[in-house]
XYZ file of C-alpha atoms in Angstrom:
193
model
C 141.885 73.449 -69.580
C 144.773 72.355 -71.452
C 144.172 69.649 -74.742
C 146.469 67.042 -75.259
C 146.473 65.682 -79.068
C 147.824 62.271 -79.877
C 148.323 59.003 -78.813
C 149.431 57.539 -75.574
C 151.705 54.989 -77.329
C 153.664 58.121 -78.805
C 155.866 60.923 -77.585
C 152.406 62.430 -76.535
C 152.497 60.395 -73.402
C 155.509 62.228 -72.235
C 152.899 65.585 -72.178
C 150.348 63.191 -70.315
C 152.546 61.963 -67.831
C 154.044 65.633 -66.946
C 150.159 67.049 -66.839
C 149.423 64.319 -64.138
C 153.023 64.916 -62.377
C 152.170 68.660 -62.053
C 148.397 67.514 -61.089
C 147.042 69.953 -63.607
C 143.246 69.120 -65.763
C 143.704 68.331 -69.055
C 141.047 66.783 -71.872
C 143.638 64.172 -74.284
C 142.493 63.526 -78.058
C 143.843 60.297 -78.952
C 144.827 61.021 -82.626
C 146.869 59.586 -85.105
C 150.223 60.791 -86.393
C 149.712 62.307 -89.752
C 146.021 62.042 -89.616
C 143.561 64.767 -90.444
C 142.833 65.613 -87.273
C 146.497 66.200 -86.280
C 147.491 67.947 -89.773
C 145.184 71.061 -88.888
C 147.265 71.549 -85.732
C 150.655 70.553 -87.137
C 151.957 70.463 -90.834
C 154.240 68.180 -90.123
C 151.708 65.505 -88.940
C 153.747 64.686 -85.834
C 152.336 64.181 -82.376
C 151.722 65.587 -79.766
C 150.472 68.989 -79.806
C 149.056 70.828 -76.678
C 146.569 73.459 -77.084
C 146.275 76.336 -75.058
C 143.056 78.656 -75.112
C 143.051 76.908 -78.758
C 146.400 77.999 -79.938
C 149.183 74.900 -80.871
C 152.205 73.865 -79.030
C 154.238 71.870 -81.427
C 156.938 69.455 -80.055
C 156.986 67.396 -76.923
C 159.969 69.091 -75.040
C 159.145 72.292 -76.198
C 155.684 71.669 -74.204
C 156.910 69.837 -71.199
C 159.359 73.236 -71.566
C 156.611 75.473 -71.597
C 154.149 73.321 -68.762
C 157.513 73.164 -66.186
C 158.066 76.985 -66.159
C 154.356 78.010 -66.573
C 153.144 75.663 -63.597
C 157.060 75.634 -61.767
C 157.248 71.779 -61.640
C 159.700 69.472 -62.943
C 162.024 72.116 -63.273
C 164.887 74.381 -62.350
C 164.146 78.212 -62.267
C 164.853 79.632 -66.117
C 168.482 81.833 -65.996
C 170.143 79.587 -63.036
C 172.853 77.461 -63.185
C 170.882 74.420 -62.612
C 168.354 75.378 -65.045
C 171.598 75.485 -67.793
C 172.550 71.629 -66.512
C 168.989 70.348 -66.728
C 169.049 71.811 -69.996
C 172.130 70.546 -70.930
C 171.008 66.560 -69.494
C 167.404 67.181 -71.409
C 169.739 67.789 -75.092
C 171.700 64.913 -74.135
C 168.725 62.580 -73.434
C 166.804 63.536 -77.041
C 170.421 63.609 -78.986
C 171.668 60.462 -77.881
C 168.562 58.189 -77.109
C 165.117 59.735 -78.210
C 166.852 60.431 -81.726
C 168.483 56.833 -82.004
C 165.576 55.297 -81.199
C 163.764 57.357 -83.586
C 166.002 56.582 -86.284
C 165.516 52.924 -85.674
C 161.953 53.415 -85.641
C 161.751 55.447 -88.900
C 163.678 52.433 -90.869
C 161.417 50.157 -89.023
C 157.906 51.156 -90.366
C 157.561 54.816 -90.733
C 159.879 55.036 -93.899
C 158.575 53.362 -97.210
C 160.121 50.239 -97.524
C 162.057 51.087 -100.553
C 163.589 53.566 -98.301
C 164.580 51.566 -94.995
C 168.010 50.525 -94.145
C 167.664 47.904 -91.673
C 171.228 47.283 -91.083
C 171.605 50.608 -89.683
C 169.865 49.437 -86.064
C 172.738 46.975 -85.125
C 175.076 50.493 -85.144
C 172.302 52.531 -83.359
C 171.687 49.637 -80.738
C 175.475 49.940 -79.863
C 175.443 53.469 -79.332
C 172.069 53.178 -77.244
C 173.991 51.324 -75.152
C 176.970 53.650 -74.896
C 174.659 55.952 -74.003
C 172.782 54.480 -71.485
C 176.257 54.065 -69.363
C 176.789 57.620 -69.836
C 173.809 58.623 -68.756
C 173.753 56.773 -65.349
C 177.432 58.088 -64.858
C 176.055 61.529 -64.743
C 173.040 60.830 -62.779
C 173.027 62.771 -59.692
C 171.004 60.927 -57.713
C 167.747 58.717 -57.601
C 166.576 61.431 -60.240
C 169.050 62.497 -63.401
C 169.137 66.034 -62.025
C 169.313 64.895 -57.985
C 167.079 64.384 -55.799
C 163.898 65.702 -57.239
C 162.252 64.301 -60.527
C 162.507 67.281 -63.394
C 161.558 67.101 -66.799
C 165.083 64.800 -68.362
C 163.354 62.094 -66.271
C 160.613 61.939 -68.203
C 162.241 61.694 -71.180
C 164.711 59.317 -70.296
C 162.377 57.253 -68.804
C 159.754 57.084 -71.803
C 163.244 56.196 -73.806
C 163.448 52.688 -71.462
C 159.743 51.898 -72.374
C 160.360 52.710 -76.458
C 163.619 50.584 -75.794
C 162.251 47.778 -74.573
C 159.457 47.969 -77.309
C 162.407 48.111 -80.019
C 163.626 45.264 -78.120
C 166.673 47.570 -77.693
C 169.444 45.981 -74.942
C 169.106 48.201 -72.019
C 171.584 48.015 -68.679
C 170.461 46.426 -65.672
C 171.323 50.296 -64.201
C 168.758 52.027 -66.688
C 166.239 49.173 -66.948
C 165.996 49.567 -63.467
C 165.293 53.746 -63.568
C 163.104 53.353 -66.260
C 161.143 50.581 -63.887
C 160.928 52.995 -60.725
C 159.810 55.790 -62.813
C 157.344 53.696 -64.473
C 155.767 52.808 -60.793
C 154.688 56.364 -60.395
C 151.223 57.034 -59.523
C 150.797 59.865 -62.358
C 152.777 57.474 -65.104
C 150.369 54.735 -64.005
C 147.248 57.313 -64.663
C 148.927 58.528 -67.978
C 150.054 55.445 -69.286
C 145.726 54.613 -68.588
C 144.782 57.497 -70.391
């Protein structure tokens, strides 16, 4: 049985939400970011970490990665063409809004205050929005990728939820996405945790 580490109000739910999608048993350890319990797993102190038969995955899309070809859910087949453009939407999803809203987060109340630059989220909320217009330009269908959810989705779709948390502005287009995708049955049992 796979163990999830961290908290369901961090990128950790993204792991949650693609364990319930793919229907698989899992055993979550809500644990803090930095804390003790997270530090023997990860150096770093960043959630989430997945442990399989005790050994650390590090990294939210690299374990979504690993859980979509292991389990063949959520994903293209590895070496196709398709595979390449999920790929492809997946680094423009975490370049563009995952790391701007991580940014804004970090000069929110991760970084010492000394250390924050709040003027920097008026710039970051712009390009948020840029992005977000992108984004549903090269949507393929009711899903990024076409007609069947894959694992972009449920990054881009967390991104709405840590959006509207940020109070970031979000398009009627994406709000709405991020809404469907949030009315999932295994988001609903995640997001419960």
């Amino acid at each position: 049985m796979y163990e999830v580490v961290g908290g369901v109000r961090a990128r950790a739910f993204r792991v949650l939400w693609m364990l319930e999608e793919l229907g698989l048993a899992y055993r979550h350890l809500d644990v803090a970011p930095r804390s003790e319990a997270i530090l023997k797993y990860n150096p770093t102190g960043k959630v989430p970490v997945l442990l399989v038969e005790g050994e650390p995955i590090i990294d939210s899309t690299a374990i979504m990665t690993y859980l979509a070809d292991k389990h063949g859910g959520l994903t293209f087949r590895p070496g196709t063409l398709e595979r390449a453009r999920q790929d492809a939407m997946t680094q423009f999803v975490l370049d563009e809004m995952d790391a701007v809203l991580w940014v804004a987060a970090r000069h929110t109340f991760i970084l010492p205050e000394e250390k924050r630059v709040p003027e920097v989220k008026e710039p970051l909320k712009w390009e948020f929005e840029r992005s977000q217009k992108v984004l549903m330009d090269r949507a393929e269908g009711p899903f990024l990728m076409g007609e069947e959810m894959t694992l972009p989705d449920i990054i881009a779709a967390h991104c709405v939820a840590w959006a509207m948390i940020s109070k970031f502005p979000l398009s009627d287009d994406f709000r709405a996405y991020g809404k469907r995708l949030a009315g999932r049955d295994a988001y609903k049992r995640a997001a419960n945790g």
